[in-house]
PDB file of C-alpha atoms in Angstrom:
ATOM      1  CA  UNK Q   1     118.995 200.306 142.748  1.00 71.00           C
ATOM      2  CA  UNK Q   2     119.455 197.348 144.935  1.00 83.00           C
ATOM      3  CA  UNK Q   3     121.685 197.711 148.012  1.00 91.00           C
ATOM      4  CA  UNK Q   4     122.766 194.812 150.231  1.00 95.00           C
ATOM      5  CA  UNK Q   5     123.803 195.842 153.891  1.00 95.00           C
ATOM      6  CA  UNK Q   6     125.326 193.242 156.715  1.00 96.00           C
ATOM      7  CA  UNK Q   7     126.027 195.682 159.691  1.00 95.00           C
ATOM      8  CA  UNK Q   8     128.766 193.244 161.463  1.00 96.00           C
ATOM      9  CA  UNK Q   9     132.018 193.308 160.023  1.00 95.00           C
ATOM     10  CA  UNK Q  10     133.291 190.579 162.165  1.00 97.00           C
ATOM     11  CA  UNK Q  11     131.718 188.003 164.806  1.00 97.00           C
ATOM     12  CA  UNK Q  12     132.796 185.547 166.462  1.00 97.00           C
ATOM     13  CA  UNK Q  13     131.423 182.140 168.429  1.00 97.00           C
ATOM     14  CA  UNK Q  14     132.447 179.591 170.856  1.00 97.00           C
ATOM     15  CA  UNK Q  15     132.658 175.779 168.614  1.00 97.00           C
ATOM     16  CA  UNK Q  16     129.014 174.267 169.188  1.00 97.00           C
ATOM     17  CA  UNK Q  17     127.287 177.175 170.021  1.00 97.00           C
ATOM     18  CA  UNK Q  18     124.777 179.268 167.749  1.00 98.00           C
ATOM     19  CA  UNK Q  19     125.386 182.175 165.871  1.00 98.00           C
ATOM     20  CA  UNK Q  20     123.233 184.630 164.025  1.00 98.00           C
ATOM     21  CA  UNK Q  21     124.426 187.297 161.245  1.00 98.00           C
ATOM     22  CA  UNK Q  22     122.594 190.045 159.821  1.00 98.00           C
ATOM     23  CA  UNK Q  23     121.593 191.082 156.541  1.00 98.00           C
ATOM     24  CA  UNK Q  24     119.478 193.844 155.684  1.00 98.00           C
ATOM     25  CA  UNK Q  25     118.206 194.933 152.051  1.00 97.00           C
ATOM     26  CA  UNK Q  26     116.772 197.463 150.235  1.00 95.00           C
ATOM     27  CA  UNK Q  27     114.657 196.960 147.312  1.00 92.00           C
ATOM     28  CA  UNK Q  28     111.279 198.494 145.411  1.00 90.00           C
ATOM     29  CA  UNK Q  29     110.956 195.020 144.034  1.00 88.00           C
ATOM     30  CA  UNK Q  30     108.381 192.092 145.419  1.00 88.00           C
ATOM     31  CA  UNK Q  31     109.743 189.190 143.486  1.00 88.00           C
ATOM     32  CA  UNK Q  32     113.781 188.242 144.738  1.00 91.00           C
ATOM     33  CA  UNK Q  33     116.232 185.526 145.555  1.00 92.00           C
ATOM     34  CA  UNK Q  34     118.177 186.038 148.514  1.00 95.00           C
ATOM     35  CA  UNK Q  35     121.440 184.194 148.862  1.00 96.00           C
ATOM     36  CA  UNK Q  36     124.263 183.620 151.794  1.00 97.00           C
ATOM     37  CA  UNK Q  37     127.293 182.529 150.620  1.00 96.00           C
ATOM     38  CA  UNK Q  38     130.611 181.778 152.611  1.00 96.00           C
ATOM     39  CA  UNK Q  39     134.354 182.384 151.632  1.00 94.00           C
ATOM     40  CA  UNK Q  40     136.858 180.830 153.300  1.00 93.00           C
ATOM     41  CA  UNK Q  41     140.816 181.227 153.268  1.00 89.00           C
ATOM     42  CA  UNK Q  42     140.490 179.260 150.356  1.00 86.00           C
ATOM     43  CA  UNK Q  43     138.981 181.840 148.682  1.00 85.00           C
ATOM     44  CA  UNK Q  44     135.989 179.726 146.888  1.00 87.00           C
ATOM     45  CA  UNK Q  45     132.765 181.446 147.515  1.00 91.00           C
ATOM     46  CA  UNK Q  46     130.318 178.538 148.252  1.00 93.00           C
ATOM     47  CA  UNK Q  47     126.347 178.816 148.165  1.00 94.00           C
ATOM     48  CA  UNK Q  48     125.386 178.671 151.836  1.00 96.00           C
ATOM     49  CA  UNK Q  49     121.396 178.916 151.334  1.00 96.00           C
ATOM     50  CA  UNK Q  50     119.324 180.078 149.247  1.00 94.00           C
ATOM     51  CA  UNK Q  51     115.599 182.008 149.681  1.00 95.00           C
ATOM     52  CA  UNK Q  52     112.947 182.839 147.179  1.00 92.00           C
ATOM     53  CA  UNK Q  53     110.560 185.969 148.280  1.00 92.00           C
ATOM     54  CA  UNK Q  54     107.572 184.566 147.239  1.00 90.00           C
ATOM     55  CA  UNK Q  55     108.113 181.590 149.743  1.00 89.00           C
ATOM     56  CA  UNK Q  56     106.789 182.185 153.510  1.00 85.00           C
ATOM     57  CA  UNK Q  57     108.792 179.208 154.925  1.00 92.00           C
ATOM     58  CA  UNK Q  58     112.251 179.790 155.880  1.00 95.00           C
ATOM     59  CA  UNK Q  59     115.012 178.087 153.859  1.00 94.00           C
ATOM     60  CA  UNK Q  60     117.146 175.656 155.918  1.00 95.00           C
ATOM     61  CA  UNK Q  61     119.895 173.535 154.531  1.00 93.00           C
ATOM     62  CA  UNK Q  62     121.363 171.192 157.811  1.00 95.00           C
ATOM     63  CA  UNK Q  63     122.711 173.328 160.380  1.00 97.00           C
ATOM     64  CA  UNK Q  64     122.172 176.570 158.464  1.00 97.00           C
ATOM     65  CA  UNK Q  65     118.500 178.321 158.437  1.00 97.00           C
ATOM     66  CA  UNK Q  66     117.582 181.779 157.404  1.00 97.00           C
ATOM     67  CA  UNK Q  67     115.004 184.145 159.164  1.00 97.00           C
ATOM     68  CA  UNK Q  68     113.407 186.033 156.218  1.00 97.00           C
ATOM     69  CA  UNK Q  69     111.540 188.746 157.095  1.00 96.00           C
ATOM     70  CA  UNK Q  70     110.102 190.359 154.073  1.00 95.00           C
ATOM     71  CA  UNK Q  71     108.310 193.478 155.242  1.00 94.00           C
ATOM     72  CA  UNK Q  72     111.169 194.618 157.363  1.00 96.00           C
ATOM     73  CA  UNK Q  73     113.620 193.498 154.218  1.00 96.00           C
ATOM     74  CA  UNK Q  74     115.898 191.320 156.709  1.00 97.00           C
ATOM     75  CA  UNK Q  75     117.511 188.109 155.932  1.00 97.00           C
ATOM     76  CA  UNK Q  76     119.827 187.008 158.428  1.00 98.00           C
ATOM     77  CA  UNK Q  77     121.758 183.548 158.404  1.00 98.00           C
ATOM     78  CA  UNK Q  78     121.706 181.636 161.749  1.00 98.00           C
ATOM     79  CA  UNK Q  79     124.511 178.355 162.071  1.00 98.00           C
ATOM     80  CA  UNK Q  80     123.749 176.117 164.605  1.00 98.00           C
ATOM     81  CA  UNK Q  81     126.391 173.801 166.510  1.00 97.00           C
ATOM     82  CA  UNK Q  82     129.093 175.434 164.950  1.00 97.00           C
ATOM     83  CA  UNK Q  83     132.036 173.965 164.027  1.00 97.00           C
ATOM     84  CA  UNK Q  84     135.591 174.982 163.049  1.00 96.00           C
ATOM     85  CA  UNK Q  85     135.090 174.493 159.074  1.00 95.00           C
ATOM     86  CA  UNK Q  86     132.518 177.555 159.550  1.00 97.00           C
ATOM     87  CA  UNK Q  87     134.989 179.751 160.025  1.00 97.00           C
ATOM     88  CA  UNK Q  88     134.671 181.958 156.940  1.00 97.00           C
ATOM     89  CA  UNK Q  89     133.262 185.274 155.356  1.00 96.00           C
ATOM     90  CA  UNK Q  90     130.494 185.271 154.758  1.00 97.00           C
ATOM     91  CA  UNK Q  91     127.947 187.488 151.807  1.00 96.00           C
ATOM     92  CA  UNK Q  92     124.233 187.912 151.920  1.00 97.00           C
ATOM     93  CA  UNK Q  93     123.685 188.571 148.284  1.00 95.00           C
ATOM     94  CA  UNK Q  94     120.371 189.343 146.559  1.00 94.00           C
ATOM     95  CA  UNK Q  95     119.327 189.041 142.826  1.00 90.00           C
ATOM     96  CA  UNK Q  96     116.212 190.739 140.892  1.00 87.00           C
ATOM     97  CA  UNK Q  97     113.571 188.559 139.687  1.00 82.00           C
ATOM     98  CA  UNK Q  98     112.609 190.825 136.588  1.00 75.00           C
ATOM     99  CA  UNK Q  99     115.340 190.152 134.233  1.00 68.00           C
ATOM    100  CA  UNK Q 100     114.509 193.664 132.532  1.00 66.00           C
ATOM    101  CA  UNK Q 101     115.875 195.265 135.280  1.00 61.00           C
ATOM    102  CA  UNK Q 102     118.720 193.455 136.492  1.00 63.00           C
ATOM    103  CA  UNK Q 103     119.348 190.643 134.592  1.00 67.00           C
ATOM    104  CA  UNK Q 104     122.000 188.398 135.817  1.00 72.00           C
ATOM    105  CA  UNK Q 105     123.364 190.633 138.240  1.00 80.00           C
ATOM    106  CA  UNK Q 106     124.101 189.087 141.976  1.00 88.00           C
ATOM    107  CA  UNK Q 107     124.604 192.528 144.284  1.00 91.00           C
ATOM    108  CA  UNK Q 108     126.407 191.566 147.655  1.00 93.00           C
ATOM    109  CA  UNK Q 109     126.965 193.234 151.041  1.00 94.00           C
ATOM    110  CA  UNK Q 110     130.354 193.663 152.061  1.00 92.00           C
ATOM    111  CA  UNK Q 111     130.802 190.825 154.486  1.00 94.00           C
ATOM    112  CA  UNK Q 112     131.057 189.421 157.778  1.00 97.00           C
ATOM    113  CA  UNK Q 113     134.385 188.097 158.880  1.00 97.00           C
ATOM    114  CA  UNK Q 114     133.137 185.001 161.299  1.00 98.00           C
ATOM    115  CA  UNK Q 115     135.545 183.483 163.874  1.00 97.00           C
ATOM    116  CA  UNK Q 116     134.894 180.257 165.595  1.00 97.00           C
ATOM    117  CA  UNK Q 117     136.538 179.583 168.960  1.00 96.00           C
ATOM    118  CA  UNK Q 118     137.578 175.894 170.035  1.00 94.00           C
TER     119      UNK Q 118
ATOM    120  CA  UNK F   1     136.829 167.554 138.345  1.00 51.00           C
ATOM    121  CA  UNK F   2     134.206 168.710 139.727  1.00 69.00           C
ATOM    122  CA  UNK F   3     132.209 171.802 140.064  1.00 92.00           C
ATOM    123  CA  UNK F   4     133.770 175.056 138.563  1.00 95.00           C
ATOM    124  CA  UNK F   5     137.920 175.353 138.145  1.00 95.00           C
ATOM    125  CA  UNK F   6     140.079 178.192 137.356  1.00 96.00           C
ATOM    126  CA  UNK F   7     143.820 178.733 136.211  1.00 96.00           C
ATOM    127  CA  UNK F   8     146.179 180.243 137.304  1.00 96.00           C
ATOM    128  CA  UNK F   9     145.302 180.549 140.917  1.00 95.00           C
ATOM    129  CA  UNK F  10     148.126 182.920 140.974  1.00 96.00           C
ATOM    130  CA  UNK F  11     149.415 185.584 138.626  1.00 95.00           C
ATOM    131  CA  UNK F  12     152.013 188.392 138.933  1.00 95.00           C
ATOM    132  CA  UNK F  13     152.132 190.437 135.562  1.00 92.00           C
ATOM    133  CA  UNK F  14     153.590 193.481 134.542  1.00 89.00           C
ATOM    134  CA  UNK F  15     151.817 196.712 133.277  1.00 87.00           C
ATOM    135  CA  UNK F  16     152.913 195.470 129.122  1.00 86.00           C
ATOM    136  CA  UNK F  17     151.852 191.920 129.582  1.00 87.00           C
ATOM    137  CA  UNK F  18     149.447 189.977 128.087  1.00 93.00           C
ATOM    138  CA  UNK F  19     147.898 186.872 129.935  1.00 95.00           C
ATOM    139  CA  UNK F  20     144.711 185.207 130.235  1.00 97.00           C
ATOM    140  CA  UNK F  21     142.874 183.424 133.169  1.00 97.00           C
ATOM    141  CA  UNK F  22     140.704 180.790 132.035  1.00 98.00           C
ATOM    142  CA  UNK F  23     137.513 178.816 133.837  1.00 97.00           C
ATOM    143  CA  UNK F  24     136.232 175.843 133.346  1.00 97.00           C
ATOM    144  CA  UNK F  25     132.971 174.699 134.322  1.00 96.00           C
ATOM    145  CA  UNK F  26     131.911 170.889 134.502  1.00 94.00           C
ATOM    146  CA  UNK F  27     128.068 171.044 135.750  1.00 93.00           C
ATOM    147  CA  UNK F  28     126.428 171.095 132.208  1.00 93.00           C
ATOM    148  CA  UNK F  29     125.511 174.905 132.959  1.00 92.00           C
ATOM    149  CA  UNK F  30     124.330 177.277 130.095  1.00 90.00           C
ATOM    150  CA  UNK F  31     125.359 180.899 131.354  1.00 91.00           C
ATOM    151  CA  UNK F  32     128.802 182.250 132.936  1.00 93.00           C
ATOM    152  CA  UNK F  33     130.072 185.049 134.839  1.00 93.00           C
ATOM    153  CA  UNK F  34     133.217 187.005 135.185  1.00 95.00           C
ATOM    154  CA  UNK F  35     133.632 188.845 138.898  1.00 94.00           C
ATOM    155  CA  UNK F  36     136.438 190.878 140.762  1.00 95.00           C
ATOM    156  CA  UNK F  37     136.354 191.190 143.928  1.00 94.00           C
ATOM    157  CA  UNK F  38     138.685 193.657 145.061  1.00 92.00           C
ATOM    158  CA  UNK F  39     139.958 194.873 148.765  1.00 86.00           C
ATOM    159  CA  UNK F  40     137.425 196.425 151.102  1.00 76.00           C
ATOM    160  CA  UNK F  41     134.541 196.424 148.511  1.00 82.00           C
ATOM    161  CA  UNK F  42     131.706 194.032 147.189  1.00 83.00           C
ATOM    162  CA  UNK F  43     132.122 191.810 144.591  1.00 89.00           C
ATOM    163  CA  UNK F  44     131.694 193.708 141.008  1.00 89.00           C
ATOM    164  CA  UNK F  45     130.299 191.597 138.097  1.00 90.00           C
ATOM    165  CA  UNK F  46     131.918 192.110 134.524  1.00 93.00           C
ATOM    166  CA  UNK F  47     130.888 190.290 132.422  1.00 92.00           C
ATOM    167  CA  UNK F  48     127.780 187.856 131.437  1.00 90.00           C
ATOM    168  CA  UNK F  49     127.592 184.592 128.823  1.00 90.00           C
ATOM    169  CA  UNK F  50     124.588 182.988 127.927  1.00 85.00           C
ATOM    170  CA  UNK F  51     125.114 180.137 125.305  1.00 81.00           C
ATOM    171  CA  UNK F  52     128.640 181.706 124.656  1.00 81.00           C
ATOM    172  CA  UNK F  53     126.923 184.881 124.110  1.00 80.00           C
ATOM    173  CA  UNK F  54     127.700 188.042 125.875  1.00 81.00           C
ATOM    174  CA  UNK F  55     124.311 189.565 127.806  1.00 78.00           C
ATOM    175  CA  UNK F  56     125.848 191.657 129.883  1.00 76.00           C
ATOM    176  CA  UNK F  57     128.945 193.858 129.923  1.00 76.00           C
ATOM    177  CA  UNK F  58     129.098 196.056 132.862  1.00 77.00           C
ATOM    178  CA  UNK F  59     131.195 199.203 132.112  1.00 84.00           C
ATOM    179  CA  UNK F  60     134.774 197.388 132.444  1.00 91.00           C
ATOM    180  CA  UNK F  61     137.570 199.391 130.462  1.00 92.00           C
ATOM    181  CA  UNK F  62     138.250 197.673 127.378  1.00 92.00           C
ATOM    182  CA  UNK F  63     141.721 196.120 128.570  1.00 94.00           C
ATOM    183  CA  UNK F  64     139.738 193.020 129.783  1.00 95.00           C
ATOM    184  CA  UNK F  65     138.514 191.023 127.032  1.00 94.00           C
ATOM    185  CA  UNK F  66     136.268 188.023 127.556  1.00 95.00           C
ATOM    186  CA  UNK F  67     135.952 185.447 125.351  1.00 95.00           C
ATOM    187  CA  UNK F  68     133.348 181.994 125.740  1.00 94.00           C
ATOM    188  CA  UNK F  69     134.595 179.523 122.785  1.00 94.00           C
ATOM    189  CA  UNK F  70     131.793 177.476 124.332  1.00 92.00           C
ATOM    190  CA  UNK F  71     129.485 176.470 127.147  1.00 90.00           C
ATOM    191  CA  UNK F  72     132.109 174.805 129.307  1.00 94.00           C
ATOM    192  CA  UNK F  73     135.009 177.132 129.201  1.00 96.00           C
ATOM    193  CA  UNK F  74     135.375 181.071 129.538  1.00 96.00           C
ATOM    194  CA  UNK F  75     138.389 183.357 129.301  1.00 97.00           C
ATOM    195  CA  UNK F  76     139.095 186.535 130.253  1.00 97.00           C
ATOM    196  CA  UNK F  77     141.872 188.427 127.878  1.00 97.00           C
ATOM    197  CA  UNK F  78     144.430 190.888 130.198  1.00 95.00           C
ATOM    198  CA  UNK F  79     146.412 193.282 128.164  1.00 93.00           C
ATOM    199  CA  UNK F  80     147.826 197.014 129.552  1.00 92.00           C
ATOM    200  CA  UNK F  81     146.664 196.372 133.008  1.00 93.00           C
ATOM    201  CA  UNK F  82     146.964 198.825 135.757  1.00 93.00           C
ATOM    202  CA  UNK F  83     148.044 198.511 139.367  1.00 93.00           C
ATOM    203  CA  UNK F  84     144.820 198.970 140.661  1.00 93.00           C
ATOM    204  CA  UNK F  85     143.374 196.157 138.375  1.00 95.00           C
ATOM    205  CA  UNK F  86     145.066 193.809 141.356  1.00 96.00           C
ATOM    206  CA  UNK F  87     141.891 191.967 142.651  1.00 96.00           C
ATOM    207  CA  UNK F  88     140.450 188.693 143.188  1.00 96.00           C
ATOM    208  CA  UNK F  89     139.025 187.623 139.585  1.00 97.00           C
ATOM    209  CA  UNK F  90     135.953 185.223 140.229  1.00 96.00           C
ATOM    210  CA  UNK F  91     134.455 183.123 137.303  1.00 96.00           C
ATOM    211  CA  UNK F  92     130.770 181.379 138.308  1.00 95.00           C
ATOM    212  CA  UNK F  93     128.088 179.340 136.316  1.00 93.00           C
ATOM    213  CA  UNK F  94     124.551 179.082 136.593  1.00 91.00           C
ATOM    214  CA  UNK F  95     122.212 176.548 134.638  1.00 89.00           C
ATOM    215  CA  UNK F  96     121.152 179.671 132.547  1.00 80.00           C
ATOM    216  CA  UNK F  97     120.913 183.379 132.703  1.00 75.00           C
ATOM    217  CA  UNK F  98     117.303 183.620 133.603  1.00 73.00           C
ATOM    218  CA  UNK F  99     116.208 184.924 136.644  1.00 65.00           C
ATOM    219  CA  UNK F 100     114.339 182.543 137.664  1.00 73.00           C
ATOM    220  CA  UNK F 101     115.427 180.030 140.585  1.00 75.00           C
ATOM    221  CA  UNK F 102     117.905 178.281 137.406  1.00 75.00           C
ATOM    222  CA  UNK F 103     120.142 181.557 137.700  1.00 81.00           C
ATOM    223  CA  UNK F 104     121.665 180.700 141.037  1.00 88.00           C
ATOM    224  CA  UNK F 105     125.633 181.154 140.709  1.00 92.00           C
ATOM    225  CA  UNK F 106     128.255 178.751 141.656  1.00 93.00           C
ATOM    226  CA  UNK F 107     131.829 179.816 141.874  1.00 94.00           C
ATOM    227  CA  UNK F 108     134.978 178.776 141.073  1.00 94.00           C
ATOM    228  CA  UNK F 109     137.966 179.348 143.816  1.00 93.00           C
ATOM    229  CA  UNK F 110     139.609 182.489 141.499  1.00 95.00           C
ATOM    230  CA  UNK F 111     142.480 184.067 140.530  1.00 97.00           C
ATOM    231  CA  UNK F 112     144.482 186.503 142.738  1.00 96.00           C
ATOM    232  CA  UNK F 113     146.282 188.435 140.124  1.00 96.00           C
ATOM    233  CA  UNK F 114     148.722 191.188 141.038  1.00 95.00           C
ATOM    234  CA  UNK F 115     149.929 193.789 138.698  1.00 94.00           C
ATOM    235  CA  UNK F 116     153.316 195.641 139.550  1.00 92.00           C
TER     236      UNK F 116
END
């Protein structure tokens, strides 16, 4: 089975500055989608960025990019020029490409709690 | 609207009670998705609807009864809940079930249901 790990439970950065969060994975599987999503107070969990394994180049999506490192099974989310709206948790989640397997199923890590300072 | 909606937001039910949270999803999407998300743990996925059928029903007790009258909408029955059923509830749509790239999951904002 899939597992989904995101070693910082909370972080925190300064408004404007750059901050990275982790995500680590572990899978058997060489076909994957790997997804960050955020959660504010709100509650709504909103689709940060998406990546597709098969795809070298690093997903970016404005101020959000991903380092995807396949071989070492890391995925980690970095937000540039950060601004207050960012505060949020945020999921790494990843989802099987082999519907026999997994079908539908999204598996998430637990979350990092990120705090951004005026 | 926009996106994908739920109602209630809020719900406080008794053990006996019946109620039902309902989603609605306006991005011409083919599959949906039932989640709770409960304290200090990931997010557990219930149920699955493709085409208002059910693909996948993850090992939730039999008190929680889906229902997808069509494409757009999905429900999800309550009836002899238990304390511990107190969670987020999370409904999301995806332009199908596949797994291909068309499977990615948007959410709606949830339900926070309490049961005393």
């Amino acid at each position: 089975a899939q597992t989904v790990t995101q070693s910082q439970p909370e972080m925190s950065v300064q408004e404007a500055e750059t901050v990275t969060l982790s995500c680590t994975y572990d899978t058997s599987e060489s076909d994957y989608y790997l997804f960050w999503y955020k959660q504010p107070p709100s509650r709504q969990m909103i689709l940060v960025i998406r990546q597709e394994a098969y795809k070298q180049q690093n997903a970016t999506e404005n101020r959000f990019s991903v380092n995807f490192q396949k071989a070492a099974k890391s995925f980690s989310l970095k937000i540039s020029d950060s601004q207050l709206g960012d505060a949020a948790m945020y999921f790494c989640a990843y989802r099987s490409a082999i519907w026999e397997t997994s079908g539908s199923r999204l598996t998430f890590g637990e979350g990092t709690q990120l705090t951004v300072n005026p | 609207e926009t996106g994908v909606t739920q109602t209630p937001r809020h719900l406080v039910m008794g053990m006996t009670n019946k109620k039902s949270l309902k989603c609605e999803q306006h991005l011409g999407h083919n599959a949906m998705y039932w989640y709770k998300q409960s304290a200090k743990k990931p997010l557990e996925l219930m149920f699955v609807y493709s085409l208002e059928e059910r693909v996948e029903n993850n090992s939730v007790p039999s008190r929680f009864s889906p229902e997808c009258p069509n494409s757009s909408h999905l429900f999800l029955h309550l009836h002899t809940l238990q304390p511990e059923d107190s969670a987020l509830y999370l409904c999301a749509s995806s332009q199908d079930a596949t797994s291909g790239i068309q499977g990615t999951q948007y959410f709606g904002p949830g339900t926070r249901l309490t049961v005393l």
